[in-house]
mmCIF file of C-alpha atoms in Angstrom:
data_model
loop_
_atom_site.group_PDB
_atom_site.id
_atom_site.type_symbol
_atom_site.label_atom_id
_atom_site.label_comp_id
_atom_site.label_asym_id
_atom_site.label_seq_id
_atom_site.Cartn_x
_atom_site.Cartn_y
_atom_site.Cartn_z
ATOM 1 C CA UNK P 156 -21.466 -8.982 8.914
ATOM 2 C CA UNK P 157 -17.673 -8.615 8.832
ATOM 3 C CA UNK P 158 -16.371 -6.467 5.975
ATOM 4 C CA UNK P 159 -12.836 -5.379 5.033
ATOM 5 C CA UNK P 160 -12.237 -2.289 2.871
ATOM 6 C CA UNK P 161 -8.824 -1.218 1.515
ATOM 7 C CA UNK P 162 -8.426 2.372 0.278
ATOM 8 C CA UNK P 163 -5.269 1.908 -1.780
ATOM 9 C CA UNK P 164 -5.539 4.877 -4.161
ATOM 10 C CA UNK P 165 -5.444 7.393 -1.314
ATOM 11 C CA UNK P 166 -2.620 9.797 -2.134
ATOM 12 C CA UNK P 167 -1.849 10.434 1.550
ATOM 13 C CA UNK P 168 -1.625 6.870 2.867
ATOM 14 C CA UNK P 169 -2.864 3.364 2.116
ATOM 15 C CA UNK P 170 -5.723 2.820 4.566
ATOM 16 C CA UNK P 171 -7.596 -0.333 5.556
ATOM 17 C CA UNK P 172 -10.542 -0.917 7.852
ATOM 18 C CA UNK P 173 -12.598 -3.916 8.910
ATOM 19 C CA UNK P 174 -15.533 -4.530 11.201
ATOM 20 C CA UNK P 175 -15.903 -7.527 13.499
ATOM 21 C CA UNK P 176 -19.587 -8.406 13.630
ATOM 22 C CA UNK P 177 -19.505 -11.547 15.723
ATOM 23 C CA UNK P 178 -22.368 -13.074 17.704
ATOM 24 C CA UNK P 179 -20.318 -12.918 20.913
ATOM 25 C CA UNK P 180 -17.296 -10.922 21.990
ATOM 26 C CA UNK P 181 -14.041 -12.076 20.409
ATOM 27 C CA UNK P 182 -12.315 -10.774 23.557
ATOM 28 C CA UNK P 183 -9.621 -8.936 21.568
ATOM 29 C CA UNK P 184 -6.238 -8.079 23.000
ATOM 30 C CA UNK P 185 -3.538 -5.977 21.371
ATOM 31 C CA UNK P 186 -0.295 -7.967 21.148
ATOM 32 C CA UNK P 187 3.206 -7.077 20.037
ATOM 33 C CA UNK P 188 4.959 -10.060 18.450
ATOM 34 C CA UNK P 189 8.738 -9.596 18.151
ATOM 35 C CA UNK P 190 10.907 -10.878 15.324
ATOM 36 C CA UNK P 191 13.009 -13.916 16.225
ATOM 37 C CA UNK P 192 10.135 -15.571 18.106
ATOM 38 C CA UNK P 193 9.780 -19.358 17.828
ATOM 39 C CA UNK P 194 6.298 -20.259 16.646
ATOM 40 C CA UNK P 195 4.141 -23.356 16.314
ATOM 41 C CA UNK P 196 1.312 -23.586 13.797
ATOM 42 C CA UNK P 197 -1.033 -25.115 16.347
ATOM 43 C CA UNK P 198 -2.298 -27.777 13.958
ATOM 44 C CA UNK P 199 -3.461 -31.129 15.269
ATOM 45 C CA UNK P 200 -1.326 -33.054 12.741
ATOM 46 C CA UNK P 201 2.238 -32.211 11.612
ATOM 47 C CA UNK P 202 2.292 -28.630 12.944
ATOM 48 C CA UNK P 203 4.573 -26.272 11.077
ATOM 49 C CA UNK P 204 7.254 -24.490 13.119
ATOM 50 C CA UNK P 205 9.075 -21.290 12.269
ATOM 51 C CA UNK P 206 10.955 -18.320 13.688
ATOM 52 C CA UNK P 207 9.337 -14.956 12.988
ATOM 53 C CA UNK P 208 11.302 -12.861 10.504
ATOM 54 C CA UNK P 209 9.294 -9.693 11.143
ATOM 55 C CA UNK P 210 7.756 -8.090 14.197
ATOM 56 C CA UNK P 211 4.049 -7.281 14.176
ATOM 57 C CA UNK P 212 1.240 -5.654 16.117
ATOM 58 C CA UNK P 213 -1.870 -7.842 16.115
ATOM 59 C CA UNK P 214 -5.329 -8.326 17.557
ATOM 60 C CA UNK P 215 -6.012 -11.670 19.171
ATOM 61 C CA UNK P 216 -9.298 -13.573 19.160
ATOM 62 C CA UNK P 217 -10.261 -15.494 22.313
ATOM 63 C CA UNK P 218 -6.560 -15.665 23.152
ATOM 64 C CA UNK P 219 -6.278 -18.547 20.668
ATOM 65 C CA UNK P 220 -4.838 -16.839 17.626
ATOM 66 C CA UNK P 221 -4.632 -13.707 15.499
ATOM 67 C CA UNK P 222 -7.533 -12.152 13.614
ATOM 68 C CA UNK P 223 -5.823 -8.981 12.314
ATOM 69 C CA UNK P 224 -2.372 -7.495 12.256
ATOM 70 C CA UNK P 225 0.299 -5.353 10.623
ATOM 71 C CA UNK P 226 3.988 -6.217 10.441
ATOM 72 C CA UNK P 227 7.044 -3.983 10.332
ATOM 73 C CA UNK P 228 7.240 -4.177 6.515
ATOM 74 C CA UNK P 229 3.726 -2.837 6.064
ATOM 75 C CA UNK P 230 2.049 -6.161 5.258
ATOM 76 C CA UNK P 231 -1.352 -6.548 6.910
ATOM 77 C CA UNK P 232 -3.722 -9.510 7.134
ATOM 78 C CA UNK P 233 -7.310 -10.046 8.262
ATOM 79 C CA UNK P 234 -9.327 -13.200 8.905
ATOM 80 C CA UNK P 235 -13.059 -13.119 8.200
ATOM 81 C CA UNK P 236 -15.686 -15.798 8.624
ATOM 82 C CA UNK P 237 -16.530 -18.086 5.713
ATOM 83 C CA UNK P 238 -19.273 -20.692 5.986
ATOM 84 C CA UNK P 239 -17.643 -24.110 6.604
ATOM 85 C CA UNK P 240 -18.188 -26.549 3.752
ATOM 86 C CA UNK P 241 -17.248 -30.242 3.506
ATOM 87 C CA UNK P 242 -13.886 -30.598 1.794
ATOM 88 C CA UNK P 243 -13.019 -26.907 1.862
ATOM 89 C CA UNK P 244 -9.659 -27.585 3.533
ATOM 90 C CA UNK P 245 -6.920 -29.748 2.037
ATOM 91 C CA UNK P 246 -6.563 -33.208 3.541
ATOM 92 C CA UNK P 247 -3.394 -34.345 5.284
ATOM 93 C CA UNK P 248 -0.371 -34.614 2.970
ATOM 94 C CA UNK P 249 3.405 -34.333 3.221
ATOM 95 C CA UNK P 250 3.323 -30.650 4.143
ATOM 96 C CA UNK P 251 3.485 -29.268 7.650
ATOM 97 C CA UNK P 252 0.290 -27.551 8.734
ATOM 98 C CA UNK P 253 -0.846 -24.235 10.200
ATOM 99 C CA UNK P 254 -4.166 -23.973 12.025
ATOM 100 C CA UNK P 255 -6.695 -21.392 10.869
ATOM 101 C CA UNK P 256 -6.201 -19.643 14.215
ATOM 102 C CA UNK P 257 -2.541 -18.941 13.341
ATOM 103 C CA UNK P 258 -2.929 -18.362 9.593
ATOM 104 C CA UNK P 259 -2.801 -14.573 9.880
ATOM 105 C CA UNK P 260 0.156 -14.698 12.259
ATOM 106 C CA UNK P 261 2.049 -17.091 9.971
ATOM 107 C CA UNK P 262 1.637 -14.586 7.115
ATOM 108 C CA UNK P 263 2.775 -11.610 9.194
ATOM 109 C CA UNK P 264 5.760 -13.446 10.667
ATOM 110 C CA UNK P 265 7.167 -14.665 7.368
ATOM 111 C CA UNK P 266 6.397 -12.276 4.511
ATOM 112 C CA UNK P 267 6.953 -8.629 3.568
ATOM 113 C CA UNK P 268 4.628 -8.255 0.555
ATOM 114 C CA UNK P 269 1.437 -9.660 -0.881
ATOM 115 C CA UNK P 270 3.388 -11.093 -3.822
ATOM 116 C CA UNK P 271 5.593 -13.089 -1.451
ATOM 117 C CA UNK P 272 2.547 -14.597 0.263
ATOM 118 C CA UNK P 273 0.987 -15.578 -3.057
ATOM 119 C CA UNK P 274 4.225 -17.128 -4.306
ATOM 120 C CA UNK P 275 4.423 -19.336 -1.196
ATOM 121 C CA UNK P 276 0.721 -20.166 -1.056
ATOM 122 C CA UNK P 277 1.230 -23.946 -1.203
ATOM 123 C CA UNK P 278 4.301 -24.221 1.051
ATOM 124 C CA UNK P 279 2.222 -25.183 4.091
ATOM 125 C CA UNK P 280 -1.207 -26.734 4.539
ATOM 126 C CA UNK P 281 -3.819 -24.577 6.269
ATOM 127 C CA UNK P 282 -6.007 -26.814 8.404
ATOM 128 C CA UNK P 283 -9.315 -26.409 10.194
ATOM 129 C CA UNK P 284 -9.457 -26.643 13.952
ATOM 130 C CA UNK P 285 -12.413 -26.579 16.331
ATOM 131 C CA UNK P 286 -12.237 -23.329 18.305
ATOM 132 C CA UNK P 287 -14.376 -22.969 21.416
ATOM 133 C CA UNK P 288 -16.525 -25.818 20.203
ATOM 134 C CA UNK P 289 -17.106 -24.256 16.800
ATOM 135 C CA UNK P 290 -16.008 -25.577 13.414
ATOM 136 C CA UNK P 291 -15.163 -22.322 11.650
ATOM 137 C CA UNK P 292 -14.519 -21.497 8.050
ATOM 138 C CA UNK P 293 -12.060 -18.673 7.402
ATOM 139 C CA UNK P 294 -10.791 -16.685 4.440
ATOM 140 C CA UNK P 295 -8.171 -13.957 4.644
ATOM 141 C CA UNK P 296 -7.503 -10.604 3.018
ATOM 142 C CA UNK P 297 -3.963 -9.248 2.805
ATOM 143 C CA UNK P 298 -2.558 -5.918 1.653
ATOM 144 C CA UNK P 299 0.827 -4.203 1.668
ATOM 145 C CA UNK P 300 2.412 -0.758 1.629
ATOM 146 C CA UNK P 301 2.503 -0.655 -2.182
ATOM 147 C CA UNK P 302 -1.280 -0.971 -2.421
ATOM 148 C CA UNK P 303 -1.233 -4.566 -3.587
ATOM 149 C CA UNK P 304 -3.996 -6.835 -2.294
ATOM 150 C CA UNK P 305 -5.140 -10.446 -2.313
ATOM 151 C CA UNK P 306 -8.081 -12.499 -1.111
ATOM 152 C CA UNK P 307 -7.273 -16.123 -0.216
ATOM 153 C CA UNK P 308 -10.079 -18.662 0.197
ATOM 154 C CA UNK P 309 -10.216 -22.416 0.866
ATOM 155 C CA UNK P 310 -12.382 -23.987 -1.834
ATOM 156 C CA UNK P 311 -12.553 -27.701 -2.598
ATOM 157 C CA UNK P 312 -9.286 -28.508 -0.818
ATOM 158 C CA UNK P 313 -7.285 -25.737 -2.497
ATOM 159 C CA UNK P 314 -6.420 -22.155 -1.633
ATOM 160 C CA UNK P 315 -7.933 -19.963 -4.333
ATOM 161 C CA UNK P 316 -6.274 -16.553 -4.739
ATOM 162 C CA UNK P 317 -7.665 -13.308 -6.138
ATOM 163 C CA UNK P 318 -4.560 -11.143 -6.466
ATOM 164 C CA UNK P 319 -4.358 -7.510 -7.498
ATOM 165 C CA UNK P 320 -4.948 -3.978 -6.217
ATOM 166 C CA UNK P 321 -8.529 -4.126 -7.516
ATOM 167 C CA UNK P 322 -9.535 -6.603 -4.787
ATOM 168 C CA UNK P 323 -10.225 -3.988 -2.154
ATOM 169 C CA UNK P 324 -13.354 -5.391 -0.516
ATOM 170 C CA UNK P 325 -14.047 -8.683 1.226
ATOM 171 C CA UNK P 326 -17.074 -9.712 3.269
ATOM 172 C CA UNK P 327 -18.253 -12.999 4.789
ATOM 173 C CA UNK P 328 -19.766 -15.824 2.747
ATOM 174 C CA UNK P 329 -20.202 -16.449 -0.122
ATOM 175 C CA UNK P 330 -16.808 -16.716 -1.781
ATOM 176 C CA UNK P 331 -15.256 -13.937 -3.844
ATOM 177 C CA UNK P 332 -16.346 -15.427 -7.179
ATOM 178 C CA UNK P 333 -19.969 -15.381 -6.027
ATOM 179 C CA UNK P 334 -19.625 -11.874 -4.588
ATOM 180 C CA UNK P 335 -18.261 -10.553 -7.889
ATOM 181 C CA UNK P 336 -21.017 -12.278 -9.869
ATOM 182 C CA UNK P 337 -23.605 -10.662 -7.617
ATOM 183 C CA UNK P 338 -21.879 -7.270 -7.896
ATOM 184 C CA UNK P 339 -22.309 -7.371 -11.680
ATOM 185 C CA UNK P 340 -26.100 -7.249 -11.204
ATOM 186 C CA UNK P 341 -25.909 -3.680 -9.925
ATOM 187 C CA UNK P 342 -25.298 -0.358 -11.569
ATOM 188 C CA UNK P 343 -22.780 1.050 -12.218
ATOM 189 C CA UNK P 344 -20.909 -2.296 -12.190
ATOM 190 C CA UNK P 345 -22.859 -4.069 -14.899
ATOM 191 C CA UNK P 346 -26.640 -4.342 -14.967
ATOM 192 C CA UNK P 347 -29.319 -2.008 -13.646
ATOM 193 C CA UNK P 348 -30.305 -3.137 -10.134
ATOM 194 C CA UNK P 349 -30.180 -0.435 -7.475
ATOM 195 C CA UNK P 350 -27.517 -0.842 -4.808
ATOM 196 C CA UNK P 351 -28.907 -2.326 -1.567
ATOM 197 C CA UNK P 352 -28.910 0.334 1.116
ATOM 198 C CA UNK P 353 -29.724 -1.712 4.197
ATOM 199 C CA UNK P 354 -29.249 -5.420 4.749
ATOM 200 C CA UNK P 355 -27.371 -7.712 7.101
ATOM 201 C CA UNK P 356 -26.480 -10.151 4.315
ATOM 202 C CA UNK P 357 -22.803 -10.120 3.235
ATOM 203 C CA UNK P 358 -23.648 -9.800 -0.476
ATOM 204 C CA UNK P 359 -25.691 -6.696 0.260
ATOM 205 C CA UNK P 360 -22.759 -5.224 2.188
ATOM 206 C CA UNK P 361 -20.191 -6.105 -0.474
ATOM 207 C CA UNK P 362 -21.975 -3.994 -3.097
ATOM 208 C CA UNK P 363 -22.101 -0.602 -1.302
ATOM 209 C CA UNK P 364 -18.628 -1.200 0.154
ATOM 210 C CA UNK P 365 -17.292 -1.685 -3.376
ATOM 211 C CA UNK P 366 -19.209 1.375 -4.517
ATOM 212 C CA UNK P 367 -17.603 3.507 -1.813
ATOM 213 C CA UNK P 368 -14.071 2.340 -2.562
ATOM 214 C CA UNK P 369 -14.605 2.913 -6.280
ATOM 215 C CA UNK P 370 -15.990 6.423 -5.958
ATOM 216 C CA UNK P 371 -14.296 7.927 -2.913
ATOM 217 C CA UNK P 372 -13.407 11.037 -4.906
ATOM 218 C CA UNK P 373 -15.730 13.627 -3.278
ATOM 219 C CA UNK P 374 -16.270 15.380 -6.617
ATOM 220 C CA UNK P 375 -17.903 12.319 -8.143
ATOM 221 C CA UNK P 376 -19.229 10.349 -5.172
ATOM 222 C CA UNK P 377 -22.427 12.317 -4.543
ATOM 223 C CA UNK P 378 -23.453 12.317 -8.205
ATOM 224 C CA UNK P 379 -22.766 8.605 -8.657
ATOM 225 C CA UNK P 380 -24.400 7.800 -5.332
ATOM 226 C CA UNK P 381 -27.645 9.317 -6.559
ATOM 227 C CA UNK P 382 -27.362 7.305 -9.772
ATOM 228 C CA UNK P 383 -26.706 4.065 -7.904
ATOM 229 C CA UNK P 384 -29.223 4.278 -5.076
ATOM 230 C CA UNK P 385 -32.099 6.104 -6.784
#
């Protein structure tokens, strides 16, 4: 399952990684998107238009949109799969709309920091769009050069934001609230369950990924790993 990990207390450089565990190839291409480029949100109703303020280097998915990227200000964004649920996306309103396929690119084109993205979270409506015959759910993780981070998820017609440098891990479904509740079942994050070592379920990946980002210090990682997994 797709997982994003942000190592933001690294004294050398802020480092992020994600895996793309998709059932078929996402046919990625590496694109350079210049500043000053006229863009269209690709939505089926009232598409938002803008001119990119920042250049970016991005990975495309199926040639239809952007799944990951980094802009010239050091803001990065990543789209991961979230199970589609009825009513997860806001219905049509007075706002212009950006398709889920262009959500990441919209962020990279227009903002320099995580705080700026969060402040403008309701300026446009993010809308679902059938891509290659699939109705996809999407949530995004963003991080910037300062180490700030946010997870943004469509829940019940609203974009729910978890904002702060502590939100360093995101996986696929379920939502962040459910992932954090599950995390609290495991030691050393709350109760006494042993960390799952092997599983393809996103909740089982979220736990060890969080463990690794919490205890990356090599002096403590081996000792705590034995305590967690044994």
